[in-house]
Amino acid sequence: QFLQNIIAHPIFMAGEANVDFIKDHPELFKFKARQDRATKVLGFLGNVIVNGNPDVKGQLDPKRDLRKPRLPEVDASSPLQAGTKDKLTELGPDGFAKWLRAEKQIHYTDTTLRDAHQSLLATRMRTFDMLKVAESYARMHPQTFSLECWGGATFDVALRFLHEDPWERLAKLRKAVPNILLQMLIRGANGVGYKAYPDNLTERFVQQAAETGIDVFRIFDSLNWMPGMEACIGFVRNKTDRLAEASICYTGDILDPKRNRKYSLDYYLRLARQIEEAGAHILCIKDMAGLLKPYAAQELITALRNTISLPIHLHTHDTSSLQAATYLKAVEAGVDVVDVALGSLSGLTSQPNFNSIVEMLRGQERHREFNQESLNEFSNYWDTVREYYYPFESGLKAGTSEVFQHEIPGGQYSNLRPQAAALGLLDKFETIKHTFADVNQLFGDIVKVTPSSKVVGDMALYLVSNNLTTADVLQKGESLNFPESVRELFRGDIGQPEGGWPQDVQRVILKDEQPFTDRPNEHLAPIDFEQEWQNFEAKFGQRGKFTDVLSWLLYPKVFEQYWAHVQEFGDVSVIPTKAFYYGLQLGDETLIEIARGKNIIVGLQSIGPVNEDGCRTIFFNLNGQTRNIEIRDTA
Ligand code: 3PY
Ligand code: ZN
């Protein structure tokens, strides 16, 4: 543009400009070849066609029927109805919390865009598939309490495996859904990662997430340790005008005398009071493994409603297939919001079935009306889309009451099977589950949710793969090298458990290392953001967006790889999922919106043989014109 302006300038055209500098510096005319977006997209597709998408490689089933999903019917001309987002803007967070607590009809959080696919499909759901239905969902179901769509593992997975910018996903969803609260899961002091971050990084992260679109911050600590949550609650309350929803992670069974000595009703009520005092607007009961049975829910929710004045939001996983009954009892006991997932992405390790839970309560005084036909259309959409992600299915077929014994969180349980398979331990899957429960006892019976659950899982896999039992830990521990994550846990890196660590186990794991009991974040220097902007620029050669700097600070290595991918292939989030994972078949065509309103149609014409440089020439048809591209065959 700058050069064009110079050339078109009247003085330049009249030949009166002093152009000696330009004349004397021919290097000014050496332009770095800038690949256009379409070429980068072809480069990505070419690579998938020749070498496969590494994320699904070796797991392809040629017989799979990958149909085009049918979009739900929606009257796009009807005005968008006001929803909970408008209510929050109208009342502010404290007023909103009071309003919610006084609501008679039950509210629903739809977790389809976060926990459901994190628990069923290894978090692989792409922005592309979400955006196809986000706006129509906002039109058809404006009475939904919130859409959980961000945080947890989605941040890491978006960058690492989908090569997408999680911030862009959030911004786009916000734009598509202006009327319903958007919700995220944040692991307190561990943010959206697996370790403690400096407080001022979490603070800026929270502010930026609110600015980009998050309304409800569901905050938890993986050991139910209040100091791990307090700072984050404060950031949401004091630095944003959004809702701080702090969680009690539910473990054990308050009605089982064998399991309720440590995790008793009193324990949960004490935590709830502390959460209210810390300034949360909403209390979440986060039942990450699906252990809260119906009568326990009745007792817990009743007692909580009598103890605190916050609204109560219940989250569970349907691993046992019992949790619809839990919701029924919780609704009767006065719970304010329950988490559900659209039918085709519900059940098993995901949340209970939205469509069916609405029907369960029809006729009950707290029933909230939804357009059931439309909910079913959305469910059918996801049913077809789910097929695209078949390599990420966990292979679990039915609910299991074993979960009450091993207490493995939903998302982790569906992951554990493929993890065991990758280590060649699938035939020991039963032993791994039992060992998980044994490790929990060895560790002193702790709360197990990311990241503490991951450490218990690491230890279980370590023991099973080395043919060891938990009894060996104390007997032979001095000569064993435990996984790094186990050492970090016992050192205090992710906080303190109720009642402290068992000292004999701690000694054998840490050996000479000294544990600490204060907040791990206190040991971390605050981030100097000005300096980090400069470091970013020095490393990546451009200033970047602030959200890029944040992603880099949270996940340095993952971000570097993501960045390199973007430089080479551009924004791949716009590529339809079938083409993204499986490339194109000869004769296939796909439409790609490479920029707003700018579409290209890409067809695959032919794939050439490997030449002497180890490359193949791929002939594409791009908007009716042949384009060929060289791809190295790495097979
Ligand atoms: C996460 O931390 O990602 C979870 O979903 C925990 O339940
Ligand atoms: Zn969950």
PDB file of C-alpha atoms and ligand atoms in Angstrom, residues 114-115 119 185 218 286-288 315-317 351, ligand 2:
ATOM      1  CA  ARG A 114     -16.336 -27.947  26.863  1.00  0.00           C
ATOM      2  CA  ASP A 115     -16.642 -30.756  29.364  1.00  0.00           C
ATOM      3  CA  SER A 119     -14.713 -36.181  28.596  1.00  0.00           C
ATOM      4  CA  LEU A 185     -13.387 -23.768  34.094  1.00  0.00           C
ATOM      5  CA  ARG A 218     -15.901 -21.724  37.672  1.00  0.00           C
ATOM      6  CA  LYS A 286     -18.088 -30.119  41.319  1.00  0.00           C
ATOM      7  CA  ASP A 287     -18.668 -33.850  41.235  1.00  0.00           C
ATOM      8  CA  MET A 288     -15.901 -34.553  38.745  1.00  0.00           C
ATOM      9  CA  HIS A 315     -21.856 -30.448  38.131  1.00  0.00           C
ATOM     10  CA  THR A 316     -21.535 -34.189  37.675  1.00  0.00           C
ATOM     11  CA  HIS A 317     -20.379 -36.913  35.265  1.00  0.00           C
ATOM     12  CA  GLN A 351     -22.744 -34.928  31.756  1.00  0.00           C
TER      13      GLN A 351
HETATM   14 ZN    ZN B   2     -16.408 -32.087  34.774  1.00  0.00          ZN
END
